[in-house]
C-alpha atoms as one frame of an Amber mdcrd trajectory, in Angstrom:
protein
  -0.020  -0.069   0.027   1.264   3.618  -0.819   0.294   6.324   1.560   0.595
  10.134   1.430   0.762  11.791   4.847   0.289  15.697   4.637   0.165  17.801
   7.767   1.949  21.158   8.710   2.609  19.665  12.176   6.026  18.121  11.029
   6.675  15.997  14.106   3.071  14.483  13.766   3.487  13.849  10.005   6.884
  12.274  10.387   5.708  10.105  13.483   2.596   8.758  11.578   4.873   8.032
   8.433   7.353   6.171  10.548   4.651   4.005  12.175   3.025   3.328   8.864
   6.201   2.246   7.374   6.794  -0.264  10.129   3.561  -1.951   8.757   5.230
  -2.263   5.314   3.442   0.602   3.793   5.398   2.948   1.361   4.864   6.439
   2.755   5.628   9.922   1.351   5.448  13.087   3.634   4.772  16.714   2.988
   3.877  19.719   5.054   1.497  21.808   2.997  -1.399  21.481   0.699   0.247
  22.695  -2.499   2.950  19.973  -2.140   0.251  17.366  -1.288  -1.572  18.282
  -4.551   1.492  17.967  -6.575   2.332  14.509  -5.056  -1.172  13.137  -5.808
  -0.987  14.311  -9.478   2.188  12.524  -9.950   2.017   9.234  -7.872  -0.868
   6.658  -7.439  -1.695   6.568  -3.740  -4.001   4.089  -2.321  -4.684   6.461
   0.741  -3.957  10.175   1.494  -4.017  11.310   5.160  -4.597  15.039   4.971
  -4.872  17.652   7.552  -7.640  19.883   6.976  -5.778  23.184   7.911  -2.577
  23.495   6.008  -0.728  26.486   4.304  -1.332  27.054   0.670  -4.146  24.661
  -0.516  -5.941  23.290   2.443  -6.568  19.610   3.094 -10.261  20.444   1.966
  -9.201  21.818  -1.248  -7.065  18.633  -1.970  -9.765  16.389  -0.879 -12.320
  18.168  -3.010 -10.178  17.879  -6.032  -9.468  14.104  -5.432 -13.341  13.399
  -5.096 -14.090  15.345  -8.269 -11.437  13.682 -10.504 -12.504  10.527 -12.111
  -9.159   8.836 -12.843  -7.980   9.365  -9.242  -8.770   6.409  -7.063  -7.061
   7.614  -3.922  -9.138   7.229  -0.623  -8.921  10.368   1.747  -8.605  10.334
   5.480  -9.149  13.863   6.935  -7.345  14.892   9.952  -8.589  17.867  12.072
  -8.664  19.384  15.510 -12.470  20.303  15.076 -14.248  17.502  16.748 -17.909
  18.871  16.440 -20.760  17.008  14.508 -20.996  19.792  12.111 -17.195  19.681
  11.268 -17.369  15.981  10.511 -20.324  16.275   8.379 -18.690  18.997   6.418
 -15.426  17.076   5.990 -17.298  14.007   4.656 -19.388  16.212   2.466 -16.172
  17.195   0.662 -15.692  13.741  -0.414 -13.490  12.297   2.279 -13.739   8.585
   2.866 -13.063   8.936   6.545 -12.516  11.554   9.214 -10.380  11.403  12.283
  -9.992  14.095  15.074  -6.885  15.122  16.880  -5.634  13.838  19.252  -5.877
  10.249  18.049  -4.273   6.982  18.895  -1.945   5.717  16.156  -3.429   2.156
  16.213  -6.887   3.587  15.187  -5.282   5.641  12.541  -3.453   2.700  11.192
  -6.550   0.572  11.200  -8.587   3.166   9.223  -5.727   3.415   6.630  -5.669
  -0.232   6.311  -9.541  -0.336   5.918  -9.584   2.407   3.379  -6.719   0.572
   1.378  -8.985  -2.465   1.224 -11.591  -0.308  -0.407  -9.297   0.612  -3.253
 -10.051  -0.489  -6.811  -9.914  -3.462  -7.133 -10.855  -4.296  -3.543  -7.967
  -6.515  -1.895  -9.107  -8.821   1.025  -7.313  -8.349   4.565  -6.025 -11.948
   4.346  -4.417 -13.233   1.000  -3.657 -16.853   0.241  -2.039 -18.552  -2.620
   0.414 -21.462  -3.121   0.392 -22.283   0.649   1.260 -18.642   1.496  -1.072
 -16.791   3.881  -0.522 -13.034   4.176  -2.508 -11.425   7.114  -2.241  -7.683
   6.442  -3.827  -6.404   9.553  -1.674  -8.602  11.858   1.466  -8.175   9.698
   2.084 -11.723   9.655   3.214 -13.961   6.583   3.244 -17.827   6.646   3.870
 -20.546   4.292   2.524 -24.039   4.967   1.874 -22.893   8.500   5.524 -21.682
   9.045   5.985 -18.169  10.106   8.152 -16.059   7.590  10.670 -13.594   8.907
  10.327 -10.921   6.267  11.549  -7.380   6.150   9.097  -4.603   5.662   9.965
  -4.368   1.977   9.833  -8.167   1.436   6.442  -8.027   3.048   5.239  -5.240
   0.878   6.458  -6.828  -2.299   4.684 -10.221  -1.363   1.445  -8.181  -0.649
   1.618  -6.649  -4.180   2.397  -9.963  -5.809  -0.536 -11.773  -3.965  -3.006
  -8.945  -4.531  -2.327  -9.247  -8.253  -3.843 -12.744  -8.259  -1.650 -14.220
 -10.897  -1.236 -11.194 -13.056   2.412 -10.150 -13.968   3.685  -7.261 -11.890
   6.432  -5.185 -13.538   9.406  -4.080 -11.605   8.396  -0.498 -12.195   4.998
  -1.223 -10.628   6.589  -2.909  -7.538   8.783   0.140  -7.160   5.839   2.419
  -7.286   3.792   0.359  -5.020   6.212  -0.817  -2.186   8.766   2.030  -2.136
   8.476   5.758  -1.389   9.564   8.685  -3.862  13.105   8.786  -2.180  14.171
   5.525  -3.844  16.490   5.822  -6.804  14.572   4.045  -9.817  17.874   3.150
 -11.279  18.895   0.797  -8.580  18.594  -3.043  -8.394  16.474  -2.852  -5.198
  13.482  -4.641  -6.577  15.473  -7.538  -8.140  17.494  -7.804  -4.785  14.309
  -7.902  -2.704  12.566 -10.349  -4.889  15.649 -12.597  -4.727  15.706 -12.592
  -1.017  11.965 -12.967  -0.782  12.400 -16.159  -3.026  14.880 -17.579  -0.392
  12.656 -17.118   2.523   9.614 -18.472   0.868  11.500 -21.758   0.188  10.905
 -24.582  -2.258   9.063 -25.193  -4.339   9.596 -21.759  -5.754   6.313 -19.709
  -6.221   7.670 -16.161  -7.309   8.158 -16.647 -11.196  10.024 -14.265 -13.503
   8.347 -13.374 -16.735  10.951 -12.566 -19.242  11.105  -8.724 -19.954   7.701
  -8.328 -18.198   8.060  -8.812 -14.384   6.969 -11.138 -11.690   4.009 -13.171
 -10.661   2.895 -15.790  -8.202   0.766 -18.546  -9.723  -0.811 -18.702 -13.040
   0.115 -20.758 -16.119   3.371 -20.909 -17.777
């Protein structure tokens, strides 16, 4: 899952991003609405966590644009210090998918982000199973044939993308977009190395297949 966190409270934004990364999400961070708008027009985010009151474009402005743009499938979680009923109704009326008031518990925010991610198109179930692999996204646990796999956050994220593809070939570029943030050098071999390490940890028989000049997939006919 790829997430954008935008809040002018820098410590809050950075703390939220750090916590979500520990759940194997690729997270980009910014501190104003103009930058948030630019990021969403460039990258495909599953979820955007937007503070309503930011310099430049507000979170409301960005949310309104996302909701009114047909080819943007990003789910929006609005953050605000305003806890009144009218404020919540107004926020949801802008097109937000969810609304959370400050202060909040990180566990609740993470659960809401995960729930919104499952509502993305196409919908992805919270537990993915294929070839003896079971990936429980909410619990952040991966097993194969009942044995717990000791995966890094990036290996977990790559496995998540491959399983969610349901046998479709996933290119290295798509894996880079979905599992890494914008700070990753696109010319590195990070995807190939991560897939290689993931294969080793999944064990035999091999289930992550390379499709020549196309990418990777789990399952499907060959």
